[in-house]
Coordinates of C-alpha atoms and ligand atoms in Angstrom, one line a residue:
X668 CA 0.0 0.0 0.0
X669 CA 3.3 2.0 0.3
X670 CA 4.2 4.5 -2.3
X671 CA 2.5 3.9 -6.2
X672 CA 3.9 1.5 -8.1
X673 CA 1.3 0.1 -10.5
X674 CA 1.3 0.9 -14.2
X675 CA -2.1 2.8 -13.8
X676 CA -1.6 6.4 -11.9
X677 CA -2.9 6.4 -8.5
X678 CA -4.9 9.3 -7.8
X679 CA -5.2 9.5 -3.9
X680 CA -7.9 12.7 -2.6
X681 CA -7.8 13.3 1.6
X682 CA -11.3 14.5 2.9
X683 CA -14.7 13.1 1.5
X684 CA -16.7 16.1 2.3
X685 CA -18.7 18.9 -0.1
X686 CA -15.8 18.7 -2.5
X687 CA -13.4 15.8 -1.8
X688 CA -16.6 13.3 -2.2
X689 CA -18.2 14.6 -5.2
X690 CA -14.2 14.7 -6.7
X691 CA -13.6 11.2 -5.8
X692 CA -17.3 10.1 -7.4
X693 CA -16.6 11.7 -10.7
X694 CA -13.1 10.3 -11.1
X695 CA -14.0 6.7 -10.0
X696 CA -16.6 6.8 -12.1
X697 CA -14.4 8.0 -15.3
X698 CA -11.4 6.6 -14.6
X699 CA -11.4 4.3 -12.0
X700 CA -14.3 2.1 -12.7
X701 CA -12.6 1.8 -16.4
X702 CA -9.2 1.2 -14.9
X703 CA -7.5 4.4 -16.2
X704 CA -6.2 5.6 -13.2
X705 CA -6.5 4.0 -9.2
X706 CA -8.8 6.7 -7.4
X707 CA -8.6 6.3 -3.3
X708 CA -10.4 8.6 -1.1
X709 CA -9.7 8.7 2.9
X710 CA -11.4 10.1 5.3
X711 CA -11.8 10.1 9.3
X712 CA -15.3 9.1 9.7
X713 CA -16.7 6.6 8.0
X714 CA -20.1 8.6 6.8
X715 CA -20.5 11.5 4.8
X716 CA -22.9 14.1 6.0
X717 CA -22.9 17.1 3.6
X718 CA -21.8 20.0 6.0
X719 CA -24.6 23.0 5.6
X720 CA -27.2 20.3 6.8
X721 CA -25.6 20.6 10.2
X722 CA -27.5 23.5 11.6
X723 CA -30.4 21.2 10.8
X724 CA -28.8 17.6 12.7
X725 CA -28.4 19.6 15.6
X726 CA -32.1 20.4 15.9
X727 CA -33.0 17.2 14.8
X728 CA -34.7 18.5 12.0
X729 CA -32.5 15.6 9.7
X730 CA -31.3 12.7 11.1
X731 CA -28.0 11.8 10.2
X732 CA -28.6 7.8 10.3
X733 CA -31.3 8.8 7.2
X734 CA -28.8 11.5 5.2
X735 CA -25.4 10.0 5.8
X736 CA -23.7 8.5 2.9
X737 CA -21.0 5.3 3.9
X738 CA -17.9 5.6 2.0
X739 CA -17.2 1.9 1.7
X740 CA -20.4 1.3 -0.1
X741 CA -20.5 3.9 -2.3
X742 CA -17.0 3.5 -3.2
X743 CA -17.6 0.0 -4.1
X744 CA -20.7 1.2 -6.8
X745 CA -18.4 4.4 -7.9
X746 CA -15.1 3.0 -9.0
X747 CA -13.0 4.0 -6.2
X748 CA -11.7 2.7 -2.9
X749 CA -11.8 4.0 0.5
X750 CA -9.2 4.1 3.0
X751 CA -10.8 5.0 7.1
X752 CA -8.2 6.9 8.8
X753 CA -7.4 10.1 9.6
X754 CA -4.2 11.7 8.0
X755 CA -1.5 12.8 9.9
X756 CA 1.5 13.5 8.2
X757 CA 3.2 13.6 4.3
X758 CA 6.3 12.5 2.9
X759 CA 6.2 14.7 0.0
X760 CA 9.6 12.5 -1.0
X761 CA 8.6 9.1 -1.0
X762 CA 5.0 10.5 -2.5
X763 CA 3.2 8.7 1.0
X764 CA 0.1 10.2 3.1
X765 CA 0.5 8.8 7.0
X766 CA -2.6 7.4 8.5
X767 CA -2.6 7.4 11.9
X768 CA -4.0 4.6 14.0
X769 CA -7.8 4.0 14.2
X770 CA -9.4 3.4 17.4
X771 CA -13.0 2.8 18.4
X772 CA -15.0 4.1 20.8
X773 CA -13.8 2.2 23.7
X774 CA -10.1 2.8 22.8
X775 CA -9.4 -0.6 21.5
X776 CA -7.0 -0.5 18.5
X777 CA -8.4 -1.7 15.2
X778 CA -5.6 -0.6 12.8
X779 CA -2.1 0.6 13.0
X780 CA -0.5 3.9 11.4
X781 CA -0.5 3.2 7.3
X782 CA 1.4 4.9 4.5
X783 CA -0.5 5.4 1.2
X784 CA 1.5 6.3 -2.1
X785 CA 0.4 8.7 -4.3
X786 CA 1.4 10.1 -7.9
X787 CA -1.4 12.7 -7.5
X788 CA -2.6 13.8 -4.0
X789 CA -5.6 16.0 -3.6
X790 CA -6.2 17.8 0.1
X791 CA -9.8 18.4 0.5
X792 CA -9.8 18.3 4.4
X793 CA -12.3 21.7 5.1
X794 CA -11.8 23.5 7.9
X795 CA -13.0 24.7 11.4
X796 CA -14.5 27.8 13.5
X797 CA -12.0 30.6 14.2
X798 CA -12.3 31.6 17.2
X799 CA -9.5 34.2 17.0
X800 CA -7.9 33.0 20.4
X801 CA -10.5 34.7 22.2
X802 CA -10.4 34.0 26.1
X803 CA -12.9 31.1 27.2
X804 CA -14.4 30.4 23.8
X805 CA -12.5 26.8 23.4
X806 CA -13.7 26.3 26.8
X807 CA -17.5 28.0 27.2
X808 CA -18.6 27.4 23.2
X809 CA -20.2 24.2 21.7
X810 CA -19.3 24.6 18.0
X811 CA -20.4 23.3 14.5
X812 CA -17.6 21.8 12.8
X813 CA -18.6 17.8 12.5
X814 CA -21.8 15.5 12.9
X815 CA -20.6 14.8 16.6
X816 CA -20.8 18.3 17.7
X817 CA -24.3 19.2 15.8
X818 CA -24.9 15.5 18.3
X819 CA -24.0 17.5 21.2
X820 CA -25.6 20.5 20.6
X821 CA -28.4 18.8 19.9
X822 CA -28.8 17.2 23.0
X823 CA -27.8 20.2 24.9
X824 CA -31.0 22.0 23.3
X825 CA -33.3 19.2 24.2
X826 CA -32.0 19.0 28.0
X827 CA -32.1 22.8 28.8
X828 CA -35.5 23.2 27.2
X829 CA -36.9 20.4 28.6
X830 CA -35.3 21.8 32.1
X831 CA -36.7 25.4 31.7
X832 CA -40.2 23.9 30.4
X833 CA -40.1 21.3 33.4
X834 CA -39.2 24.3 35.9
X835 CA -43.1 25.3 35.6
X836 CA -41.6 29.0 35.6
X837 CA -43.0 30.6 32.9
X838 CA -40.7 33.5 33.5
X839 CA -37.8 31.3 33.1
X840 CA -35.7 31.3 30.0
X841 CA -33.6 29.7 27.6
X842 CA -31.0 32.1 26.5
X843 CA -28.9 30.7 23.7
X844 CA -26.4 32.9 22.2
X845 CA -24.7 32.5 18.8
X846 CA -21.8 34.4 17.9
X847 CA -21.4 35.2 13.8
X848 CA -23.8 36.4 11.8
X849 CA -23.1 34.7 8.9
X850 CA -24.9 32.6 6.8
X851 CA -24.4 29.4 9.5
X852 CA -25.0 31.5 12.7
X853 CA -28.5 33.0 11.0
X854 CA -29.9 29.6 9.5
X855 CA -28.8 27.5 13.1
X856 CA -30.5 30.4 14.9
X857 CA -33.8 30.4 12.8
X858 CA -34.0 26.2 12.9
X859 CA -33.3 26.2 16.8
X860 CA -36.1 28.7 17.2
X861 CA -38.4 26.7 14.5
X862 CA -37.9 23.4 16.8
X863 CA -38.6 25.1 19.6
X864 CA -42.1 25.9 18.5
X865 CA -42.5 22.7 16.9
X866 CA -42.1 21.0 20.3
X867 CA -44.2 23.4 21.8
X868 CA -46.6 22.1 19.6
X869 CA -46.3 18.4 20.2
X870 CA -46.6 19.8 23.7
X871 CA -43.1 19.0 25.2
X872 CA -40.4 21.9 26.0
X873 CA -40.9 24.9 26.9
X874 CA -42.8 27.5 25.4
X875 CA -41.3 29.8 22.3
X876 CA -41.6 32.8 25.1
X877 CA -39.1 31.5 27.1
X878 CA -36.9 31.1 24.8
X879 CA -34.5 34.0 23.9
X880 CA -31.9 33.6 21.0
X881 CA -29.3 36.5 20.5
X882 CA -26.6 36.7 17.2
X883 CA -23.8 38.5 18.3
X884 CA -21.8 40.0 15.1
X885 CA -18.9 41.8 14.7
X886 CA -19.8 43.9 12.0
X887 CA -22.4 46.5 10.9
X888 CA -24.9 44.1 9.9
X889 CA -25.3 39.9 9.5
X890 CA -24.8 38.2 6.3
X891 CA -21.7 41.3 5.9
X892 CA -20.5 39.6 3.2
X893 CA -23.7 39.8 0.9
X894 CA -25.9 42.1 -0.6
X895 CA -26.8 45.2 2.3
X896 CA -30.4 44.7 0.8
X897 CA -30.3 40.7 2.0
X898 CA -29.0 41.5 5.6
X899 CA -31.9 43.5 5.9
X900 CA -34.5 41.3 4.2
X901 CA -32.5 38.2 6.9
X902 CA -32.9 40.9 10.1
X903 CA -36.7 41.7 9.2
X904 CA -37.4 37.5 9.2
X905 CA -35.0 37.0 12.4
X906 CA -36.9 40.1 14.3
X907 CA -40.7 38.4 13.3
X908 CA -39.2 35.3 14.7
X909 CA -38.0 37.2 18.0
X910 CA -34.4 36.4 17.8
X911 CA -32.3 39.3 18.8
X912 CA -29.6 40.6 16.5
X913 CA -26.0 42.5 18.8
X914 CA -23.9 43.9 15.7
X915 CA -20.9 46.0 15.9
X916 CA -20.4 43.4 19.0
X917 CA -17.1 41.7 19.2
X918 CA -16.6 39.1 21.9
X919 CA -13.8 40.1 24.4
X920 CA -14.1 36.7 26.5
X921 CA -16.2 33.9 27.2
X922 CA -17.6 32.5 30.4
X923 CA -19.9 29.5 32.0
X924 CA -22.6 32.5 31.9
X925 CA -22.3 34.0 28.9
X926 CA -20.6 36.0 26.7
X927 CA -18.5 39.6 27.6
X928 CA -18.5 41.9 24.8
X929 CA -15.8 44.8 24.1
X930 CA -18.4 47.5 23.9
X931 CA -18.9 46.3 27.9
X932 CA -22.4 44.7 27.6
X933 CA -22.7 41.3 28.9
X934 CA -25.1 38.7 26.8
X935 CA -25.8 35.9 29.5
X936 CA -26.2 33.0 27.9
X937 CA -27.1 29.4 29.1
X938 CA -26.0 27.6 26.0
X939 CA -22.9 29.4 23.3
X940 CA -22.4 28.3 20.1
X941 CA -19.2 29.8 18.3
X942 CA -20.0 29.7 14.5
X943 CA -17.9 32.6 13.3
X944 CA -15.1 32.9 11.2
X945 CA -13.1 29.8 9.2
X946 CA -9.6 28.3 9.8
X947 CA -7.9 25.3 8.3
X948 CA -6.8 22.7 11.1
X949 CA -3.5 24.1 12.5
X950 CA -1.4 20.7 11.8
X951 CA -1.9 22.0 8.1
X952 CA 1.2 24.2 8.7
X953 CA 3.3 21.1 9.5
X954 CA 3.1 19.4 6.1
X955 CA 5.8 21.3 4.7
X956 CA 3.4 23.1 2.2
X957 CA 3.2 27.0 1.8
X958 CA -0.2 28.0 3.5
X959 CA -1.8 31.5 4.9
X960 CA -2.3 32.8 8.5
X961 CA -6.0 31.0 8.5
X962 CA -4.0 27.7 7.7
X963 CA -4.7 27.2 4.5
X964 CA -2.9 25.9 2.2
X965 CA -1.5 28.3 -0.7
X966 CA -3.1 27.0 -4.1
X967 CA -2.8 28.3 -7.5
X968 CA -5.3 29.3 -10.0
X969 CA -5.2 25.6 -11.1
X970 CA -5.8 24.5 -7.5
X971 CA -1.9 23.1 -7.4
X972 CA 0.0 23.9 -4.3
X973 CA 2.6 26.8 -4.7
X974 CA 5.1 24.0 -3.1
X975 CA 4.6 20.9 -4.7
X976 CA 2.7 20.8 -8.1
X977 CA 1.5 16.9 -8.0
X978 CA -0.1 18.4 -4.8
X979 CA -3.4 20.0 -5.1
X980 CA -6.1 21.3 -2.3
X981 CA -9.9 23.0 -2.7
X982 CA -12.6 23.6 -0.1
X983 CA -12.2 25.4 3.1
X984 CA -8.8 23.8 3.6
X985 CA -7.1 25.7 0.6
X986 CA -6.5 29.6 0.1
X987 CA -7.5 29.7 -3.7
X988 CA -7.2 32.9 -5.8
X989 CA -10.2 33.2 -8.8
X990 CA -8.6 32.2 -12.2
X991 CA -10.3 35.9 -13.3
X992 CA -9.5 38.5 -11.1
X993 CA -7.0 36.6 -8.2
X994 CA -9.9 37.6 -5.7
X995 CA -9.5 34.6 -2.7
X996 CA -12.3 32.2 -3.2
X997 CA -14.8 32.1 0.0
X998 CA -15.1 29.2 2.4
X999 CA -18.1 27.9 0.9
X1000 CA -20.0 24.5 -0.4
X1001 CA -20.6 26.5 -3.8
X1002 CA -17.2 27.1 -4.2
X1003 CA -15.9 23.5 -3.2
X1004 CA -18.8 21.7 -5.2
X1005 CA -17.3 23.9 -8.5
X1006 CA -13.4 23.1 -7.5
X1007 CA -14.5 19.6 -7.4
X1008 CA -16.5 19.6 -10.8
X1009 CA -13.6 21.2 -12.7
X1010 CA -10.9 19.0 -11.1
X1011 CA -12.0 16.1 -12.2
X1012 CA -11.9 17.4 -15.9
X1013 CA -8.5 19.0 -15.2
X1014 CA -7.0 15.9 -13.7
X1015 CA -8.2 13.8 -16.9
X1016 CA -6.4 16.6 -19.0
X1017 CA -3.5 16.5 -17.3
X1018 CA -3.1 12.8 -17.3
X1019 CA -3.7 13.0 -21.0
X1020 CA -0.4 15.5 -21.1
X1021 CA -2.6 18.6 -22.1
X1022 CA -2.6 21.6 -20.3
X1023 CA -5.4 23.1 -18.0
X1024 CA -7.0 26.6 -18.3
X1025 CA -7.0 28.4 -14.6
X1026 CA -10.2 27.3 -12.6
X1027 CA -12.7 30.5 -12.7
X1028 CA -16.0 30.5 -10.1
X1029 CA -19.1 31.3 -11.2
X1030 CA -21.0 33.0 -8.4
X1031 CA -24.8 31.1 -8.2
X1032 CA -26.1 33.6 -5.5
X1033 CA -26.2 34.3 -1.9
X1034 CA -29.0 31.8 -0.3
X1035 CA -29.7 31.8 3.1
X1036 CA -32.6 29.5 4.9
X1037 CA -34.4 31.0 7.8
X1038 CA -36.4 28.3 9.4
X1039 CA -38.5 25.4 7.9
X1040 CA -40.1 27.1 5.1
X1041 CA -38.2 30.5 4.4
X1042 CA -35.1 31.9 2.5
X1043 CA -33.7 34.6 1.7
X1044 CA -31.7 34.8 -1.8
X1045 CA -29.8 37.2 -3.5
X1046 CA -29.8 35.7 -7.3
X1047 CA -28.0 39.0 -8.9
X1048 CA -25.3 37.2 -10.1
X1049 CA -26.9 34.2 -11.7
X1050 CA -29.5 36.7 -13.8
X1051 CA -27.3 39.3 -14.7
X1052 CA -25.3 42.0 -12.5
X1053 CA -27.6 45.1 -13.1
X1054 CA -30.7 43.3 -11.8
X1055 CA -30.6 43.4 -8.1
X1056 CA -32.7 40.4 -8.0
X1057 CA -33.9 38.1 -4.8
X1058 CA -36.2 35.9 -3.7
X1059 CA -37.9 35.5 -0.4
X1060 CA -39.7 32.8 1.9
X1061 CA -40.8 29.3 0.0
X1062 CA -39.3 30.0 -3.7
X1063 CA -36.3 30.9 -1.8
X1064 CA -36.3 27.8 0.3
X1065 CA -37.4 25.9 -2.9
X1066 CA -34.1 27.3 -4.5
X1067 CA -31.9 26.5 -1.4
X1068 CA -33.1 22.8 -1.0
X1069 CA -32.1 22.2 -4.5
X1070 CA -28.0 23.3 -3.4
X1071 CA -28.7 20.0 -1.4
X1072 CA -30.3 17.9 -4.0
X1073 CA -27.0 19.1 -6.5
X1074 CA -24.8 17.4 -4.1
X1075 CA -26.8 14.7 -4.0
X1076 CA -27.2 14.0 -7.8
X1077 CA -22.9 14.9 -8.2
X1078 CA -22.5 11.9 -5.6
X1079 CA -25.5 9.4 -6.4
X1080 CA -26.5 10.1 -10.3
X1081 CA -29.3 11.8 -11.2
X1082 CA -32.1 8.8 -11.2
X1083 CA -31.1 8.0 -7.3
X1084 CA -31.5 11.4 -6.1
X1085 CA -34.4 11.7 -7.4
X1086 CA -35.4 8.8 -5.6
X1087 CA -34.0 9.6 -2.8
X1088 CA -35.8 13.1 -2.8
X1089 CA -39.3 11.1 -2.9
X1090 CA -38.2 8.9 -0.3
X1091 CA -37.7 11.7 1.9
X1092 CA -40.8 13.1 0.8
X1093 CA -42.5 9.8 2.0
X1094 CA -40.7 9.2 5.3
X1095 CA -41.3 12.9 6.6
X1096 CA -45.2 12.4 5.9
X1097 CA -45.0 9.3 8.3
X1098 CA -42.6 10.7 10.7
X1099 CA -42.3 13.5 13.4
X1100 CA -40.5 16.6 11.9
X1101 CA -38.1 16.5 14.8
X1102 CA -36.1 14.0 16.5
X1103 CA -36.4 14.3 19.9
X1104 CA -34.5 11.8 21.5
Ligands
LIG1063 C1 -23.8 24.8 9.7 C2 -23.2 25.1 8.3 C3 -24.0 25.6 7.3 C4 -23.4 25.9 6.1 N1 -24.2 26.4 5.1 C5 -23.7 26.6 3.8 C6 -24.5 27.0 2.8 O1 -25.7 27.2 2.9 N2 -24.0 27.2 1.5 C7 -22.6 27.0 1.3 O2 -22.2 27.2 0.2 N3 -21.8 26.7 2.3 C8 -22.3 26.5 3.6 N4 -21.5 26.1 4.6 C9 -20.0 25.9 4.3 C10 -19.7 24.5 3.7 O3 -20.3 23.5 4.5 C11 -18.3 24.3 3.5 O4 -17.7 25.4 2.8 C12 -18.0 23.0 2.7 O5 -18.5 21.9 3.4 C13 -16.5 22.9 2.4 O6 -16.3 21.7 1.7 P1 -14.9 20.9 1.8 O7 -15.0 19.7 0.9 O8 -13.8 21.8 1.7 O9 -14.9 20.4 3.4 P2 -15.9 19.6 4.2 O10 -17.2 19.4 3.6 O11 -15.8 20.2 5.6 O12 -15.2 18.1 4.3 C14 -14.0 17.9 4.9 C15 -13.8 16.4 5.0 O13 -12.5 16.1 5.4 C16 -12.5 15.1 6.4 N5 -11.2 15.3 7.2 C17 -10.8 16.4 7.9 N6 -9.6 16.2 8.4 C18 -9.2 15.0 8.0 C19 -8.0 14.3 8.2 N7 -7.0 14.8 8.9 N8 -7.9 13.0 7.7 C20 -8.9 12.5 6.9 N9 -10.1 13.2 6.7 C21 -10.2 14.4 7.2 C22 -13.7 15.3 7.2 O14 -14.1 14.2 7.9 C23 -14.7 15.7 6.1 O15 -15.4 14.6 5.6 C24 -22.0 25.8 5.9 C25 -21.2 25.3 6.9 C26 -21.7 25.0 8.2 C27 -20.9 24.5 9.3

């Protein structure tokens, strides 16, 4: 399994997420199920949930057992293999990725570190909160990065409101606060508040008066990287919900009780959720490989590492300028999803011995769900720049669903996601909306 030595390339991609799993599908597809190249993905968990739906597992609106996708079986349909593990290390020399040793839950050993050769490596290994070293938020903040914490937070959210509603104090709140009002921070605040009255109505929890959500955001306004028009349109649906919006707020430090803001206000909160600001994993910087302060790894326009051009990263995990314009790419599924797409064509081009063209995104819109059945959308750059065009409530969520359903066609085929979507359909008419256990 040690460094490549078969007559057929071996292609190996790290990180089966937004863009690393719909990368691996395409190419096993193309070239691995025909035996033009060896296509190996690895990952650390063994599922794939795609990451925007997290706001919704930790409400319980989705249920990761029902959404996930298990690498080992769908590589075994798609042409590829998959390698469980969790990469640690890079001998950029000997062309190996380390794998670390893989424990269970109960600590019992179940494989030793590996080595996996390469000819070409792909890093798509996202990235996590930033919580710019602020004082207590590593210790006080329940964050959003992976299945297990949207588990947690989850859970946390059922206990408290169960406690407050069990208090029989209807003065008695739930004060959850959320720091970043970005796209994650708005939609996880709208679908907390949307459970909450959805267990008030199967009559368990407390009642949506108690509960008191706040966003805290740096900046002027949420959603500060879109449209002004959208933040307002996202603060008018927020305010008719009753969460409360703190901007020009930045968090000084982070306690058992709440958050402490510079301005000297003091937000108590019972549960914090940190879900501002992206950084690559810190052992990124360790691998020998030219990255920025966030972590990221330094890519070019044709997503090759500035260090080590068999190397290339995309997603959250890699710092990539725009093949028109050199503008840094955004930390988002769009992005990753469109990396991913024109990868797969570039790596086929390059194994040919042709050259690639630089990779240039094409902005689909800012879309931003607010609860079960609303969206806000900024569309301006799909119909045209000089129509300031958006969308509100259910042709907005209608349009935001579908970002889902795109994954899920680029990883299962058109015909099985549309099955898929039925099935949904099907099983949400006979089950509860939420889960609650
Ligand atoms: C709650 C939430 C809501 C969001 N909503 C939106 C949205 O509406 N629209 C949008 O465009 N974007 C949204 N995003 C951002 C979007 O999820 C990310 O930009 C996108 O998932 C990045 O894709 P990726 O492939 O780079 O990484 P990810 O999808 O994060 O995948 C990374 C993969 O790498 C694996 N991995 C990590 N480290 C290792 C390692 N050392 N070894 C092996 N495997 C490893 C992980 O297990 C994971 O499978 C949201 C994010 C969150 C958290």
């Amino acid at each position: 399994m040690g460094s490549s030595k078969a007559s057929i390339p071996r292609i190996v991609i790290v990180g089966g997420g937004a863009g690393g799993l719909e990368l691996a599908t395409k190419l096993g597809r193309r070239l691995g199920a025909k035996k033009r190249a060896e296509i190996v993905l690895i990952d650390a968990a063994a599922t794939h949930i795609w990451k925007p739906l997290l706001h919704e597992v930790a409400t319980g609106a989705l249920n990761t057992g029902e959404d996930e996708v298990n690498y080992f079986g769908h590589a075994h349909r798609n042409g590829y293999r998959f390698e469980f593990g969790y990469m640690d290390g890079l001998d950029r020399e000997r062309k190996v990725v380390r794998i670390a040793e893989v424990r269970d839950d109960t600590d019992e050993l179940l494989a030793e570190p590996r080595e996996i050769g390469y000819d070409t490596l792909v890093l798509a290994l996202g990235a996590i909160a930033n919580d710019f070293g602020t004082p207590g938020a590593q210790d006080h903040c329940m964050f959003l990065n992976t299945p297990e914490d949207a588990e947690k937070l989850r859970k946390k959210i059922l206990a408290l409101s169960f406690a407050v509603g069990a208090s029989g104090n209807p003065v008695k709140k739930l004060n959850i606060g959320i720091v970043g009002g970005g796209p994650t921070g708005v939609e996880l605040a709208a679908e907390i508040d949307h459970t909450i009255r959805e267990m008030h109505n199967y009559g368990a929890g407390l009642t949506p008066a108690q509960l008191e959500i706040t966003i805290i955001e740096g900046a002027e306004r949420i959603l500060s990287t879109a449209p002004e028009s959208l933040s307002h349109y996202a603060t008018d649906a927020l305010a008719e919900r009753g969460i409360l919006v703190a901007c020009n707020s930045r968090v000084s430090e982070v306690t058992d009780a709440g958050f402490a803001l510079a301005n000297g206000r003091t937000i108590a909160s019972d549960i914090r959720v940190w879900a501002a600001g992206v950084k690559a994993a810190p052992w990124l910087t360790t691998l020998g490989l030219a990255t920025n302060r966030f972590n990221q790894i330094e890519v070019t326009t044709t997503l090759q590492t500035l260090t080590d051009k068999h190397i290339f990263a995309l997603g959250d995990c890699a710092n990539a300028p725009d093949g028109e314009g050199g503008k840094p790419l955004s930390a988002t599924a769009q992005v990753a999803h469109q990396q991913a797409s024109w990868l797969a064509d570039a790596l086929e081009t390059l194994l040919a011995g042709r050259e690639v063209k630089p990779f240039v995104f094409k902005p689909q819109g800012v879309i931003v769900s607010i609860g079960k059945h609303t969206a806000v959308a900024s569309l301006a750059s799909v119909v045209g720049p000089k129509r300031d065009y958006y969308v509100e409530g259910r042709g907005a969520k209608l349009i935001y669903a579908s970002l889902y359903r795109l994954h899920q066609a680029a990883v299962h085929g058109w015909v099985l996601a549309g099955l898929l979507w039925i099935g949904d359909k099907l099983r949400r008419a006979a089950q509860p909306a939420l889960k609650l256990h």
